[in-house]
Coordinates of C-alpha atoms in Angstrom, one line a residue:
M17 CA -12.6 110.2 90.5
N18 CA -12.1 106.5 90.2
P19 CA -9.3 105.9 87.6
R20 CA -11.4 103.2 85.9
L21 CA -14.4 105.6 85.6
V22 CA -12.1 108.3 84.3
L23 CA -10.8 105.8 81.6
A24 CA -14.4 104.8 80.7
G25 CA -15.3 108.5 80.3
S26 CA -12.2 109.2 78.3
V27 CA -12.8 106.3 75.9
T28 CA -16.5 107.2 75.5
G29 CA -15.7 110.8 74.6
A30 CA -13.0 109.8 72.1
V31 CA -15.2 107.1 70.5
I32 CA -18.2 109.5 70.2
V33 CA -16.1 112.0 68.4
A34 CA -14.5 109.4 66.1
L35 CA -17.9 107.8 65.3
D36 CA -19.5 111.2 64.6
G37 CA -17.0 111.9 61.8
T38 CA -17.1 108.5 60.1
V39 CA -20.9 108.0 60.1
L40 CA -21.4 111.5 58.8
T41 CA -19.4 110.7 55.7
I42 CA -21.8 107.8 54.9
A43 CA -24.9 110.0 55.6
Q44 CA -23.9 113.1 53.5
P45 CA -25.3 112.0 50.1
I46 CA -28.7 111.2 51.6
L47 CA -28.6 114.4 53.7
Q48 CA -28.0 116.4 50.5
R49 CA -30.9 114.8 48.7
D50 CA -33.4 115.1 51.6
L51 CA -32.6 118.7 52.4
D52 CA -32.2 119.7 48.7
A53 CA -28.7 121.1 49.5
S54 CA -25.8 122.0 47.2
F55 CA -22.5 120.1 47.3
A56 CA -20.8 123.2 48.8
Q57 CA -23.4 123.3 51.6
V58 CA -22.8 119.6 52.4
Q59 CA -19.0 120.2 52.5
W60 CA -19.6 122.9 55.1
T61 CA -21.3 120.4 57.4
S62 CA -17.8 119.0 57.8
T63 CA -15.7 122.1 57.2
G64 CA -17.6 124.2 59.8
Y65 CA -17.1 121.6 62.4
L66 CA -13.4 121.2 61.6
I67 CA -12.7 124.9 61.8
A68 CA -14.5 125.3 65.2
V69 CA -12.7 122.3 66.7
A70 CA -9.2 123.2 65.4
S71 CA -9.6 126.8 66.5
L72 CA -10.5 126.1 70.1
L73 CA -8.8 122.9 71.1
V74 CA -5.7 124.4 72.7
F75 CA -7.6 127.2 74.5
A76 CA -10.2 124.6 75.7
G77 CA -7.3 122.5 77.1
R78 CA -6.1 125.6 79.0
L79 CA -9.5 126.1 80.4
G80 CA -9.4 122.5 81.7
D81 CA -6.1 123.2 83.3
R82 CA -7.6 126.2 85.1
Y83 CA -11.1 125.0 86.0
G84 CA -10.8 121.2 86.0
H85 CA -10.8 118.7 83.1
R86 CA -13.7 116.8 84.5
R87 CA -15.9 119.9 84.5
L88 CA -14.9 120.8 80.9
F89 CA -15.5 117.2 79.9
G90 CA -19.0 117.2 81.4
I91 CA -19.9 120.5 79.7
G92 CA -18.5 119.3 76.4
M93 CA -20.3 116.0 76.5
L94 CA -23.7 117.6 77.3
G95 CA -23.3 120.3 74.7
F96 CA -22.1 117.7 72.1
G97 CA -25.1 115.5 72.8
L98 CA -27.6 118.3 72.7
A99 CA -26.2 119.7 69.5
S100 CA -26.3 116.2 67.9
A101 CA -30.0 115.9 68.8
G102 CA -30.6 119.4 67.3
I103 CA -29.0 118.3 64.1
G104 CA -31.1 115.2 63.9
L105 CA -34.2 117.5 64.2
A106 CA -32.9 120.3 61.9
P107 CA -35.4 121.5 59.3
G108 CA -32.9 122.7 56.7
V109 CA -29.2 122.5 55.8
G110 CA -28.5 125.9 57.2
W111 CA -29.5 124.6 60.6
V112 CA -27.3 121.6 60.1
I113 CA -24.3 123.7 59.3
G114 CA -24.9 126.1 62.2
L115 CA -25.4 123.3 64.7
R116 CA -22.3 121.4 63.4
V117 CA -20.3 124.5 64.3
V118 CA -21.8 124.5 67.8
Q119 CA -21.1 120.8 68.0
G120 CA -17.5 121.6 67.1
V121 CA -17.2 124.1 69.9
F122 CA -18.3 121.5 72.5
G123 CA -16.2 118.9 70.8
A124 CA -13.2 121.2 71.4
L125 CA -14.1 121.3 75.1
L126 CA -14.3 117.6 75.6
Q127 CA -11.5 116.3 73.5
P128 CA -8.5 117.7 75.4
A129 CA -10.2 116.7 78.6
T130 CA -10.2 113.1 77.6
L131 CA -6.4 113.1 77.8
G132 CA -6.1 115.7 80.6
M133 CA -8.2 113.5 82.9
L134 CA -6.0 110.5 82.3
R135 CA -2.9 112.6 83.1
V136 CA -4.3 113.6 86.4
A137 CA -5.8 110.2 87.3
Y138 CA -2.8 108.0 86.5
P139 CA 0.8 108.2 87.6
P140 CA 3.3 108.7 84.8
D141 CA 4.5 105.1 84.8
R142 CA 0.9 103.8 84.3
L143 CA -0.2 106.0 81.5
R144 CA 0.8 103.7 78.7
G145 CA -2.0 101.2 79.3
P146 CA -4.9 103.8 79.4
I147 CA -3.6 105.6 76.3
A148 CA -3.4 102.2 74.5
V149 CA -7.0 101.4 75.5
R150 CA -8.2 104.8 74.3
T151 CA -6.3 104.4 71.0
A152 CA -7.6 100.9 70.4
A153 CA -11.2 102.1 71.0
I154 CA -10.7 104.8 68.4
G155 CA -9.5 102.2 66.0
V156 CA -12.6 100.1 66.6
A157 CA -14.8 103.2 66.1
A158 CA -13.1 104.0 62.8
A159 CA -13.6 100.4 61.7
V160 CA -17.3 100.0 62.6
G161 CA -18.2 103.6 61.9
P162 CA -19.0 103.2 58.2
L163 CA -20.9 99.9 58.9
V164 CA -23.0 101.6 61.7
G165 CA -23.6 104.6 59.5
G166 CA -24.7 102.4 56.5
V167 CA -27.1 100.4 58.7
L168 CA -28.6 103.5 60.3
V169 CA -29.0 105.5 57.0
A170 CA -30.5 102.5 55.2
G171 CA -32.9 101.7 58.0
S172 CA -33.9 105.1 59.5
G173 CA -32.4 107.8 57.3
W174 CA -29.5 110.3 57.8
R175 CA -31.0 111.8 61.0
A176 CA -30.4 108.6 62.9
V177 CA -26.6 108.9 62.7
F178 CA -26.8 112.0 64.9
F179 CA -29.2 110.5 67.4
V180 CA -26.9 107.5 68.1
N181 CA -24.5 109.4 70.3
V182 CA -27.0 111.5 72.2
V183 CA -27.7 109.1 75.1
P184 CA -24.0 108.1 75.9
A185 CA -23.0 111.8 75.6
L186 CA -25.7 113.0 78.0
V187 CA -25.1 110.1 80.5
F188 CA -21.4 110.6 80.8
G189 CA -21.8 114.4 80.8
V190 CA -24.2 114.2 83.8
L191 CA -22.0 111.7 85.6
A192 CA -18.9 114.0 85.2
L193 CA -20.7 117.0 86.5
A194 CA -22.4 115.1 89.3
V195 CA -19.2 114.0 91.0
R196 CA -18.6 116.0 94.1
E197 CA -14.9 115.1 94.6
P198 CA -12.6 118.1 94.6
E199 CA -10.7 118.4 91.3
R200 CA -7.1 119.5 90.9
A201 CA -6.9 122.7 88.9
T202 CA -4.1 125.2 88.2
E203 CA -4.2 128.9 89.0
V204 CA -2.9 130.0 85.6
R205 CA -3.6 133.2 83.7
L206 CA -5.6 132.8 80.6
D207 CA -3.7 134.2 77.6
L208 CA -6.7 135.6 75.8
P209 CA -4.7 137.5 73.1
G210 CA -2.6 134.3 72.4
A211 CA -5.8 132.2 72.3
A212 CA -7.4 134.6 69.8
L213 CA -4.3 134.7 67.5
L214 CA -4.0 130.9 67.6
A215 CA -7.7 130.4 66.9
V216 CA -7.6 132.7 63.9
T217 CA -4.4 131.0 62.7
L218 CA -5.7 127.4 63.0
G219 CA -9.1 128.3 61.7
F220 CA -7.7 129.9 58.5
L221 CA -5.2 127.1 58.2
V222 CA -7.9 124.4 58.1
H223 CA -10.1 126.4 55.8
T224 CA -7.2 127.1 53.5
L225 CA -6.3 123.4 53.4
V226 CA -9.9 122.5 52.6
S227 CA -10.5 125.4 50.1
P228 CA -7.1 126.7 49.0
H229 CA -7.0 130.5 48.6
W230 CA -4.2 133.1 48.7
L231 CA -6.0 135.3 51.2
G232 CA -6.5 132.5 53.7
L233 CA -2.8 131.5 53.3
A234 CA -1.8 135.2 53.9
V235 CA -3.9 135.5 57.1
T236 CA -2.6 132.2 58.4
A237 CA 1.0 133.3 57.9
V238 CA 0.5 136.8 59.4
T239 CA -1.4 135.6 62.5
G240 CA 0.9 132.7 62.9
V241 CA 3.9 134.9 63.1
A242 CA 2.1 137.3 65.5
F243 CA 1.2 134.4 67.7
V244 CA 4.8 133.2 67.9
R245 CA 6.1 136.7 68.8
H246 CA 3.4 137.1 71.4
E247 CA 4.1 133.8 73.0
R248 CA 7.8 134.6 73.3
R249 CA 7.1 138.0 75.0
T250 CA 4.2 137.2 77.4
A251 CA 4.8 136.1 80.9
S252 CA 2.0 133.5 80.8
P253 CA 2.0 131.9 77.4
L254 CA -0.9 129.9 76.1
I255 CA 1.5 127.0 75.3
P256 CA 4.1 126.5 78.0
R257 CA 7.6 125.7 76.9
T258 CA 7.5 122.5 79.0
V259 CA 5.1 120.9 76.5
P260 CA 7.1 118.7 74.1
G261 CA 6.8 119.6 70.4
A262 CA 8.6 116.7 68.7
P263 CA 5.8 114.1 69.2
L264 CA 3.3 116.6 67.8
G265 CA 5.2 116.8 64.6
V266 CA 5.2 113.0 64.4
L267 CA 1.5 112.9 64.9
V268 CA 0.9 115.5 62.1
A269 CA 3.1 113.5 59.7
A270 CA 1.6 110.1 60.5
S271 CA -2.0 111.2 60.3
A272 CA -1.3 113.2 57.1
A273 CA 0.3 110.2 55.5
L274 CA -2.4 107.8 56.6
S275 CA -5.3 110.0 55.6
G276 CA -3.8 110.9 52.2
T277 CA -3.1 107.2 51.5
L278 CA -6.7 106.2 52.4
F279 CA -8.2 108.9 50.3
V280 CA -6.2 107.8 47.2
S281 CA -6.7 104.1 48.0
T282 CA -10.5 104.5 48.1
Y283 CA -10.6 105.8 44.6
V284 CA -8.1 103.1 43.4
L285 CA -10.2 100.3 44.9
Q286 CA -13.5 101.5 43.5
Y287 CA -12.6 103.2 40.2
T288 CA -9.4 101.4 39.1
L289 CA -10.1 98.0 40.5
G290 CA -13.9 98.2 40.2
L291 CA -14.8 97.1 43.7
D292 CA -18.1 98.2 45.3
P293 CA -18.0 100.1 48.7
F294 CA -18.6 96.9 50.7
Q295 CA -15.8 95.0 49.0
S296 CA -13.5 98.1 49.4
A297 CA -14.3 98.1 53.1
L298 CA -13.4 94.4 53.4
R299 CA -10.0 95.1 51.8
C300 CA -9.4 97.9 54.3
L301 CA -10.4 95.8 57.3
P302 CA -6.8 94.6 58.2
L303 CA -5.9 98.3 58.9
A304 CA -8.4 98.5 61.8
V305 CA -7.6 95.0 63.1
L306 CA -3.8 95.7 63.2
M307 CA -4.3 99.2 64.6
V308 CA -6.2 97.8 67.6
A309 CA -3.6 95.0 68.0
A310 CA -0.7 97.4 67.7
A311 CA -2.2 99.8 70.3
A312 CA -2.5 96.9 72.7
L313 CA 1.2 95.8 72.1
C314 CA 2.7 99.3 72.2
P315 CA 3.0 99.6 76.0
V316 CA 5.2 96.5 76.0
L317 CA 7.4 98.1 73.2
L318 CA 7.6 101.3 75.1
R319 CA 8.9 99.6 78.2
R320 CA 11.4 97.5 76.4
A321 CA 12.6 99.7 73.5
G322 CA 11.7 103.3 74.7
A323 CA 9.6 105.9 72.9
R324 CA 12.3 107.0 70.3
R325 CA 13.0 103.6 68.8
T326 CA 9.4 102.4 69.0
T327 CA 8.1 105.5 67.2
A328 CA 10.8 105.7 64.5
T329 CA 10.4 102.0 63.7
A330 CA 6.6 102.4 63.5
M331 CA 6.9 105.3 61.1
A332 CA 9.1 103.1 58.9
V333 CA 6.4 100.4 59.0
L334 CA 3.8 102.9 58.0
A335 CA 6.0 104.1 55.1
V336 CA 6.5 100.5 53.9
G337 CA 2.8 99.8 54.1
I338 CA 2.1 102.8 51.8
L339 CA 4.8 101.7 49.3
V340 CA 3.2 98.2 49.3
L341 CA -0.2 99.8 48.5
S342 CA 1.3 101.9 45.8
H343 CA 1.9 98.7 43.7
A344 CA -0.9 96.5 45.1
S345 CA -3.8 95.1 43.1
G346 CA -4.5 91.6 44.5
A347 CA -6.3 90.8 47.7
L348 CA -3.1 89.5 49.5
A349 CA -1.0 92.6 48.6
L350 CA -3.8 95.0 49.5
G351 CA -4.4 93.2 52.8
T352 CA -0.6 93.3 53.6
G353 CA -0.4 97.0 52.8
F354 CA -3.4 97.9 54.9
A355 CA -2.2 95.7 57.8
L356 CA 1.2 97.5 57.8
L357 CA -0.6 100.8 57.8
G358 CA -2.6 99.8 60.8
A359 CA 0.4 98.4 62.7
G360 CA 2.5 101.4 62.1
F361 CA -0.2 104.0 62.8
G362 CA -1.6 102.3 65.9
T363 CA 1.9 102.2 67.4
V364 CA 2.7 105.8 66.6
M365 CA -0.6 107.0 68.0
V366 CA 0.1 105.4 71.4
A367 CA 3.8 106.1 71.6
A368 CA 3.7 109.8 70.5
T369 CA 0.6 110.5 72.5
H370 CA 2.2 108.9 75.6
V371 CA 5.2 111.3 75.2
V372 CA 3.0 114.3 74.9
V373 CA 0.8 113.5 77.9
R374 CA 3.4 112.0 80.2
E375 CA 6.1 114.7 79.6
S376 CA 3.7 117.6 80.1
P377 CA 3.3 118.8 83.7
V378 CA 0.0 118.0 85.3
G379 CA -0.8 121.7 85.3
S380 CA -0.5 121.8 81.5
A381 CA -2.2 118.5 80.7
G382 CA -5.1 120.2 79.1
V383 CA -2.9 122.2 76.7
A384 CA -1.0 119.1 75.9
G385 CA -4.2 117.2 75.1
G386 CA -5.4 120.2 73.0
L387 CA -2.2 120.2 71.0
Q388 CA -2.4 116.4 70.5
Q389 CA -6.0 116.7 69.2
T390 CA -5.0 119.7 67.0
A391 CA -2.3 117.6 65.4
M392 CA -4.8 114.9 64.8
N393 CA -7.1 117.3 63.1
V394 CA -4.6 119.3 61.1
G395 CA -2.7 116.2 59.9
P396 CA -5.6 114.5 58.1
T397 CA -6.8 117.8 56.6
L398 CA -3.3 118.3 55.2
G399 CA -3.1 114.8 53.9
V400 CA -6.4 115.1 52.0
A401 CA -5.4 118.5 50.7
L402 CA -2.2 117.1 49.3
T403 CA -4.2 114.6 47.2
A404 CA -5.6 117.6 45.3
T405 CA -2.1 118.2 43.9
E406 CA -2.3 114.7 42.4
V407 CA 0.7 113.4 44.3
S408 CA 1.5 109.7 44.3
L409 CA 1.4 107.4 47.2
V410 CA 5.2 107.4 47.2
T411 CA 4.9 111.1 48.4
F412 CA 3.0 110.0 51.4
A413 CA 5.6 107.3 52.2
A414 CA 8.1 110.1 52.1
V415 CA 5.9 112.2 54.5
A416 CA 5.9 109.2 56.9
L417 CA 9.6 108.8 56.8
A418 CA 10.1 112.5 57.3
G419 CA 7.9 112.2 60.4
A420 CA 10.4 109.8 61.9
V421 CA 12.9 112.6 62.2
P422 CA 11.3 114.4 65.1
A423 CA 11.3 111.1 67.0
A424 CA 15.1 111.4 67.3
G425 CA 14.4 114.2 69.8
F426 CA 12.4 111.8 72.1
R427 CA 15.6 110.7 73.9
A428 CA 16.1 114.2 75.3
T429 CA 12.4 114.1 76.3
I430 CA 11.7 110.6 77.5
T431 CA 13.5 107.3 77.7
D432 CA 10.9 105.2 79.6
R433 CA 13.7 103.8 81.7
G434 CA 13.9 106.1 84.6
R435 CA 17.3 107.6 83.9
P436 CA 18.4 110.6 85.9
G437 CA 17.7 114.1 84.6
N438 CA 14.2 113.6 83.4
R439 CA 11.8 115.6 85.6
S440 CA 8.9 113.1 85.3
E441 CA 10.5 109.7 85.0
I442 CA 9.6 106.8 87.2
P443 CA 11.2 103.4 86.6
A444 CA 8.9 101.4 84.4
R445 CA 7.3 98.3 85.8
R446 CA 8.4 95.0 84.5

């Protein structure tokens, strides 16, 4: 496929998923009232989706490696769009929960493919730009999502937030499946036992983080150990050893620190400082603006400083932003803190994702995309779960700094300067 069309599809898929989560948050109170649902039922409209997505992302990525990322992307987009339409027509909250799980399944199919398609369509030395564009688009979606959700809910009710992504999802799904060009795929064995063990592990992990319980923790530990032992012994593991692990740890730490900080800051802005939701959103606006700007600038930093120094510095900036917010009350201090958060997180997103995608072989691009998306789902869930223990923002700053440690391993993985010994390096363009 045309690389520009691939990029457009990748961006659209990522934005649809990002918008879906942000606008749903705005719609949930009205949904609860209109469907006469309990608070626990409303929680499951999000939890059911998260469990389905987290459980299947890596296996879905492997399916893309075997059968083609474009095919999985098309199926995922069509299913996601149809499930969204079904939720918008749902007669009761039970239907909403069930269809959200279905939507999560198709979301798991399309998300790894958005990165897998980029890895196949672009040579390694040109991946920085497309990944930066994709990250910037996600930042814009996160910024406008609450505004779009508020407008739709106020004007047409909660059902409108699910209809908004139906048309683009169906259009790009049909386009992806209509292309007749041969697609590169890999003849790999599907590790079904490994996929099942990982799905159970991640599903129970997410559920335990959302609703802590000793049984869920025990199941997560047992199946996690069984998965690791299985992967070490099988000839065709679900997660190839060639997929770098260090940037995944960075992404988990960065997203956990950001999400936990935003969760705490929302309550500080509205309850402690007495701001209304709109005023709170204005205070947070520098985060989205700087996230987009940082994503655009990051390819230049990667070329000049390399992934290790860029990522470590960005994690430090993220930590400083959290520390500023921990003592902020005035508009200037709050704006500065949120701006540093956006600059740090936007840079980390591009840099770490670039390492994951570029350093993974083309034949494992889907698995790499699935792992990246898994990290971006587990991290925020972990961050919000930590807030239940009433930790301070200083704790999240420590999480961000701890996340800089895995970045030290990037030198062994990628230097961005074409030095000998790296199996995928191509001299960067200047």
